[in-house]
XYZ file of C-alpha atoms in Angstrom:
447
model
C 21.870 -7.624 -7.759
C 18.721 -8.106 -5.733
C 16.351 -5.181 -5.748
C 14.503 -4.010 -2.654
C 11.071 -3.144 -3.969
C 9.964 -1.473 -0.783
C 13.122 0.619 -0.651
C 12.738 1.750 -4.262
C 9.137 2.724 -3.591
C 10.096 4.846 -0.587
C 12.808 6.495 -2.656
C 10.343 7.329 -5.403
C 8.037 8.959 -2.868
C 10.895 10.978 -1.407
C 11.977 12.241 -4.810
C 8.427 13.331 -5.611
C 7.982 15.173 -2.320
C 9.724 18.425 -3.118
C 7.980 19.015 -6.428
C 4.441 18.757 -5.126
C 4.434 20.230 -1.638
C 3.255 23.568 -2.988
C 0.239 21.946 -4.636
C -0.730 19.772 -1.700
C -0.368 22.613 0.776
C -2.878 24.778 -1.056
C -5.232 22.322 -2.784
C -6.516 20.069 -0.047
C -9.799 18.907 1.374
C -8.934 19.565 5.015
C -6.514 21.900 6.760
C -3.535 20.627 4.800
C -2.415 18.191 7.480
C -4.452 15.144 6.522
C -2.335 12.109 5.686
C -2.704 8.379 5.274
C -4.165 6.803 8.397
C -6.019 9.909 9.580
C -9.604 9.020 10.487
C -11.143 12.221 9.160
C -14.812 12.941 9.775
C -18.196 12.380 8.144
C -18.774 16.125 8.220
C -22.042 17.941 7.669
C -22.616 16.729 4.112
C -22.403 20.387 3.045
C -19.696 22.930 2.338
C -16.568 22.478 0.247
C -14.893 19.322 -1.001
C -11.774 18.972 -3.137
C -11.707 16.535 -6.061
C -8.466 15.341 -7.668
C -8.941 14.140 -11.248
C -6.455 11.371 -12.100
C -6.520 12.215 -15.820
C -6.392 15.981 -15.738
C -6.322 17.769 -19.057
C -7.742 14.814 -20.944
C -10.904 14.628 -18.824
C -11.041 18.166 -17.418
C -13.905 19.431 -19.577
C -16.237 16.500 -18.928
C -15.518 16.494 -15.197
C -16.338 20.197 -15.036
C -19.685 19.408 -16.682
C -20.391 16.697 -14.105
C -19.364 19.039 -11.286
C -21.655 21.792 -12.611
C -24.556 19.321 -12.720
C -23.756 18.165 -9.187
C -23.581 21.672 -7.754
C -26.883 22.557 -9.416
C -28.489 19.527 -7.759
C -26.612 20.137 -4.494
C -26.285 23.935 -4.083
C -25.012 23.562 -0.526
C -21.858 21.709 -1.696
C -18.989 23.336 -3.615
C -16.516 21.119 -5.468
C -13.007 22.410 -6.068
C -11.560 20.666 -9.121
C -7.820 19.872 -9.344
C -6.709 18.242 -12.591
C -3.555 16.134 -12.360
C -1.940 14.414 -15.354
C -2.225 10.628 -15.258
C 1.568 10.271 -15.365
C 1.940 12.370 -12.194
C -1.085 11.307 -10.196
C 0.320 8.410 -8.187
C 3.377 10.330 -7.012
C 1.250 13.314 -5.972
C -1.103 11.144 -3.928
C 1.791 9.187 -2.388
C 3.432 12.462 -1.385
C 0.214 13.786 0.158
C -0.277 10.519 2.053
C 3.134 10.960 3.634
C 3.166 14.726 4.106
C -0.460 15.829 4.319
C -2.850 17.568 1.983
C -4.984 14.774 0.591
C -8.212 15.743 -1.185
C -11.649 14.601 -0.061
C -12.319 12.539 -3.169
C -10.212 11.491 -6.129
C -9.720 9.141 -9.009
C -8.597 5.724 -7.770
C -8.150 3.180 -10.552
C -7.283 -0.477 -10.086
C -3.624 -0.037 -11.004
C -2.895 2.271 -8.066
C -5.502 1.020 -5.603
C -3.386 -1.478 -3.676
C -0.605 1.030 -3.082
C -2.977 3.610 -1.635
C -4.948 1.152 0.476
C -1.749 -0.395 1.848
C -0.923 3.036 3.268
C -4.351 3.180 4.951
C -5.309 6.224 2.904
C -8.730 5.170 1.628
C -12.159 4.929 3.220
C -13.952 1.538 2.891
C -17.083 2.040 0.801
C -18.936 -1.280 1.035
C -21.511 -0.067 3.562
C -22.123 3.218 1.790
C -22.677 1.441 -1.541
C -25.054 -1.099 0.003
C -27.232 1.674 1.457
C -27.136 3.955 -1.586
C -29.154 4.433 -4.761
C -26.281 2.699 -6.594
C -26.865 -0.628 -4.867
C -27.371 -3.295 -7.535
C -26.914 -0.724 -10.316
C -23.183 -1.130 -10.965
C -21.431 -3.670 -13.184
C -20.553 -6.551 -10.857
C -17.373 -7.483 -12.736
C -16.043 -3.951 -12.372
C -16.903 -3.895 -8.669
C -15.246 -7.294 -8.177
C -12.174 -6.118 -10.084
C -11.719 -3.165 -7.736
C -12.287 -5.358 -4.694
C -9.599 -7.765 -5.917
C -7.180 -4.914 -6.627
C -7.571 -3.423 -3.155
C -4.997 -5.592 -1.466
C -6.520 -8.997 -0.886
C -9.136 -8.601 1.849
C -12.080 -7.994 -0.496
C -12.800 -4.481 0.768
C -14.189 -1.981 -1.730
C -12.193 1.252 -1.659
C -13.211 2.664 -5.039
C -16.530 2.926 -6.881
C -16.091 2.049 -10.573
C -16.771 4.724 -13.160
C -15.664 2.949 -16.324
C -13.747 0.143 -17.977
C -11.260 0.677 -20.739
C -9.956 -1.723 -23.337
C -7.015 -1.893 -25.681
C -7.825 -0.940 -29.282
C -5.855 -1.222 -32.507
C -6.641 1.900 -34.491
C -5.768 1.781 -38.176
C -6.100 4.121 -41.126
C -8.657 2.562 -43.465
C -7.720 4.940 -46.287
C -4.014 4.087 -46.115
C -4.741 0.364 -45.897
C -7.033 0.532 -48.940
C -4.491 2.469 -50.956
C -1.782 -0.108 -50.136
C -4.096 -3.069 -50.811
C -3.714 -4.370 -47.255
C -6.128 -6.528 -45.278
C -7.528 -5.316 -41.983
C -4.899 -6.042 -39.249
C -6.997 -8.628 -37.435
C -4.041 -11.000 -36.881
C -0.510 -10.353 -35.669
C 0.885 -11.532 -39.020
C -1.243 -8.959 -40.857
C -0.231 -6.340 -38.300
C 3.483 -6.826 -38.993
C 2.918 -7.000 -42.738
C 1.088 -3.672 -42.657
C 3.715 -2.042 -40.418
C 6.356 -2.788 -43.033
C 4.405 -1.954 -46.182
C 3.095 1.368 -44.897
C 6.562 2.622 -43.942
C 8.488 5.036 -46.127
C 10.780 6.869 -43.756
C 12.054 9.207 -46.485
C 8.506 10.560 -46.775
C 8.061 10.514 -42.987
C 5.439 7.787 -43.358
C 5.395 4.931 -40.868
C 3.319 1.817 -40.399
C 3.067 2.046 -36.622
C 3.727 4.252 -33.611
C 5.122 2.453 -30.555
C 4.823 3.777 -27.012
C 8.292 4.240 -25.569
C 7.650 6.877 -22.907
C 5.423 6.920 -19.820
C 2.916 4.066 -19.762
C 4.906 1.872 -22.135
C 4.926 -1.333 -20.099
C 1.242 -2.281 -20.389
C 1.365 -1.892 -24.167
C 4.546 -3.957 -24.380
C 3.003 -6.716 -22.248
C -0.124 -6.650 -24.400
C 2.018 -7.307 -27.469
C 3.996 -10.064 -25.732
C 1.055 -12.042 -24.349
C -1.041 -11.316 -27.433
C 1.497 -13.059 -29.630
C 2.622 -15.807 -27.242
C -0.912 -16.920 -26.436
C -0.052 -17.442 -22.745
C -3.247 -16.799 -20.786
C -2.097 -16.564 -17.154
C 0.272 -14.110 -15.503
C 1.280 -16.668 -12.872
C 2.424 -20.281 -13.030
C 2.225 -21.193 -9.368
C 4.192 -18.537 -7.499
C 6.312 -17.533 -10.493
C 5.314 -15.113 -13.218
C 5.058 -16.204 -16.846
C 6.342 -12.793 -17.878
C 9.773 -14.061 -18.930
C 8.540 -17.252 -20.576
C 10.610 -17.865 -23.763
C 7.484 -17.337 -25.889
C 6.984 -13.882 -24.380
C 10.671 -13.081 -24.860
C 10.498 -13.964 -28.570
C 7.285 -11.951 -28.984
C 8.706 -8.850 -27.312
C 11.890 -9.072 -29.405
C 9.801 -8.996 -32.583
C 7.645 -6.144 -31.342
C 10.543 -3.973 -30.112
C 12.325 -4.467 -33.450
C 9.669 -2.252 -35.052
C 11.235 0.802 -33.402
C 12.922 3.139 -35.918
C 12.402 0.549 -38.649
C 8.640 0.952 -38.997
C 8.056 3.657 -36.360
C 9.213 7.256 -35.845
C 12.382 7.750 -33.777
C 10.434 10.198 -31.561
C 8.442 7.251 -30.203
C 11.217 6.562 -27.697
C 9.941 9.316 -25.390
C 6.265 9.423 -26.351
C 3.621 9.074 -23.678
C 0.044 8.525 -24.800
C -0.744 12.191 -25.468
C 2.256 12.652 -27.765
C 1.669 9.286 -29.425
C -2.007 10.039 -30.088
C -1.221 13.521 -31.418
C 1.452 12.073 -33.684
C -0.953 9.491 -35.116
C -3.647 12.098 -35.594
C -1.238 14.119 -37.747
C -2.071 11.664 -40.519
C 1.091 9.890 -41.724
C 1.103 6.750 -39.555
C -0.854 3.589 -40.324
C -1.560 2.026 -36.915
C -1.764 2.944 -33.246
C -2.327 0.844 -30.128
C -4.145 2.802 -27.464
C -7.482 2.437 -25.728
C -11.050 3.599 -26.138
C -10.256 6.910 -24.489
C -8.647 8.474 -27.555
C -11.475 7.696 -29.997
C -12.955 11.197 -29.893
C -9.521 12.724 -30.573
C -9.152 10.603 -33.714
C -12.669 11.425 -34.824
C -11.994 15.154 -34.585
C -8.587 14.942 -36.272
C -9.222 12.432 -39.051
C -12.962 12.131 -39.598
C -15.188 9.086 -39.357
C -14.321 7.604 -42.752
C -10.541 7.408 -42.426
C -9.959 5.039 -39.525
C -11.361 2.178 -37.497
C -10.740 0.982 -33.963
C -10.832 -2.801 -33.635
C -9.997 -5.291 -30.866
C -6.389 -6.420 -30.551
C -5.096 -8.876 -33.210
C -5.555 -12.610 -32.721
C -2.598 -14.975 -32.509
C -1.628 -17.994 -34.593
C -4.163 -20.194 -32.812
C -7.006 -17.857 -33.715
C -7.437 -16.735 -30.104
C -7.198 -13.169 -28.875
C -5.163 -12.731 -25.694
C -4.724 -9.369 -24.011
C -3.643 -8.078 -20.638
C -6.299 -6.608 -18.377
C -7.011 -2.923 -18.627
C -7.573 -1.413 -15.202
C -11.047 -0.336 -14.133
C -11.150 3.328 -13.160
C -13.077 4.623 -10.167
C -13.572 7.218 -7.455
C -12.512 6.902 -3.835
C -12.967 8.847 -0.603
C -9.739 9.610 1.225
C -9.839 8.627 4.870
C -8.431 11.959 6.060
C -11.381 13.890 4.581
C -13.280 16.007 7.088
C -16.389 15.917 4.880
C -16.860 12.291 3.838
C -20.640 12.499 3.514
C -20.372 15.263 0.916
C -17.583 13.385 -0.867
C -19.803 10.306 -1.056
C -22.711 12.359 -2.415
C -20.411 13.464 -5.250
C -19.399 9.873 -6.074
C -23.014 8.689 -5.942
C -24.051 11.481 -8.299
C -21.133 11.020 -10.714
C -21.884 7.305 -11.141
C -25.659 7.730 -11.526
C -27.241 6.741 -14.856
C -27.265 10.148 -16.557
C -23.871 11.391 -15.353
C -22.046 8.092 -15.858
C -23.444 7.898 -19.378
C -22.420 11.493 -20.133
C -18.920 10.947 -18.761
C -18.263 7.709 -20.639
C -19.710 8.960 -23.903
C -17.135 11.741 -23.747
C -14.347 9.410 -22.631
C -15.332 6.678 -25.092
C -15.265 4.026 -22.371
C -17.618 1.343 -21.095
C -19.907 2.710 -18.336
C -19.995 1.120 -14.893
C -23.668 1.980 -14.368
C -25.720 -0.836 -15.906
C -28.445 1.525 -17.116
C -25.875 3.830 -18.718
C -24.356 0.832 -20.515
C -27.682 0.320 -22.326
C -27.816 3.842 -23.767
C -27.910 4.302 -27.532
C -24.502 5.944 -27.920
C -22.757 2.658 -27.064
C -23.808 1.100 -30.371
C -23.048 4.318 -32.244
C -19.393 4.426 -31.134
C -17.977 1.470 -33.052
C -14.730 0.908 -31.060
C -16.678 0.855 -27.785
C -19.267 -1.508 -29.243
C -16.593 -3.878 -30.619
C -14.569 -3.748 -27.401
C -17.605 -4.555 -25.269
C -18.425 -7.487 -27.554
C -14.849 -8.819 -27.506
C -14.898 -8.838 -23.707
C -18.196 -10.714 -23.466
C -18.490 -13.029 -26.502
C -15.801 -15.532 -25.501
C -13.340 -14.496 -28.213
C -10.843 -12.956 -25.800
C -8.723 -14.361 -22.983
C -7.662 -11.795 -20.394
C -4.312 -12.051 -18.619
C -5.061 -10.498 -15.232
C -2.233 -8.203 -14.194
C -1.421 -8.225 -10.443
C -2.887 -4.846 -9.539
C -3.345 -6.160 -5.993
C 0.413 -5.975 -5.387
C 1.181 -2.692 -3.598
C 4.360 -2.356 -5.643
C 2.816 -3.154 -9.037
C 2.662 0.473 -10.139
C 6.259 1.150 -9.107
C 7.545 -1.989 -10.808
C 5.603 -1.389 -14.005
C 6.449 2.304 -14.233
C 9.411 3.847 -12.412
C 11.486 0.685 -12.193
C 11.099 -0.617 -15.746
C 9.993 2.070 -18.202
C 13.642 3.220 -18.556
C 14.654 -0.391 -19.175
C 12.105 -0.761 -21.957
C 13.630 2.273 -23.631
C 16.973 0.460 -23.474
C 15.347 -2.508 -25.230
C 14.102 -0.235 -28.020
C 17.565 1.285 -28.387
C 19.221 -2.137 -28.466
C 21.107 -1.501 -25.210
C 19.278 -4.258 -23.308
C 17.921 -7.572 -24.538
C 14.235 -8.416 -24.293
C 15.221 -11.415 -22.178
C 17.194 -9.342 -19.650
C 14.353 -6.822 -19.475
C 11.716 -9.469 -18.780
C 13.996 -11.411 -16.410
C 14.622 -8.248 -14.364
C 10.939 -7.414 -14.108
C 10.041 -11.048 -13.354
C 12.499 -11.154 -10.445
C 10.890 -8.063 -8.916
C 7.372 -9.428 -9.396
C 8.200 -12.851 -7.951
C 9.631 -11.158 -4.870
C 6.613 -8.844 -4.550
C 4.255 -11.818 -4.885
C 6.127 -13.755 -2.197
C 5.951 -10.766 0.182
C 2.259 -10.304 -0.536
C 1.464 -13.979 0.130
C 3.446 -13.873 3.354
C 1.457 -10.857 4.552
C -1.918 -12.147 3.386
C -1.608 -15.818 4.249
């Protein structure tokens, strides 16, 4: 059966509407009627602005520090903070675009950028950046990544705050006790997953992400093992290439054999907490959870290294989206919203934020600060991305329907793969059909 991507996206927005109207009616940057396409106003550059954090809870404390610093430096501007969980953020923004109640400024990462910009919800920021104190100070690759993700016309709708990267965390103490080598290759990874598992003692070699956010990790494992370095072959995706199918079959087979059964429904917070409990050997996540592991386990019991290399000795991984901040077009106080973005991505604040988050700063001066070399996973990740050892498979964040396809449409199907109710081939074929159709529609619209 052919799937209408646009129809499924509209349905997802409609379903989300009822659950968030109360929030958007009370926590908004204008009078509660602003929606996608509204022109808004530059405003006075003073007064109140509303900021939606796209990783609420996880980043709440550090954002409140940044906001306090900003309000001290700008006493005539008050920032109202609204923390929204990463798994709920896109649906809340989509609902506010349709029904009103958008904030003035909010987190806008590459993965959701095209969907928001396609609905005419974001303010172009090229001119503001060129005239600001940030001009020439931001990582060009991150800026280019957000321009490319914006929908194809090269407009900048989000100012980068940080770059993340996939990390394989492993318990050095458990590996030493079992006489295992560091899991630097996929063969060593699978060997360790098996040898560290004793389900009767509730000990497992690995924790697999089966809940929200599972698709990116699954694709990382597939491309990492297959060695395929491009997401597209002409106008068709390589997603369901036989090599990727075989790789995903092997990876999914870890579930319940070398992983806890609870992994089926684990999002990143549950998965990280489970690993930090101390009985699991390995975890795939990103730089953002480093501080959690440090607090839970201590510096001497784990390491965070780049993803394993494949049989050819080459590391292949899918792109991790750049995160950023955008101004919503319906804002009635865009000048104040921009002041907040400019401040948050300045040297001192961008360094403070990313040190807490454990991510790579977007501000070039912040990226030179001493803490980068002190946080080993961040240091190794930055090196892996710049020393030529890693090939990046660029995911099609520019497709307006990428987020819907990679989340709502296919996360339930990946759970079926883990349970053995759907084959890896059928899963990848289904997703490939949707992506090929979305790519064809995008090319038709963008020439």
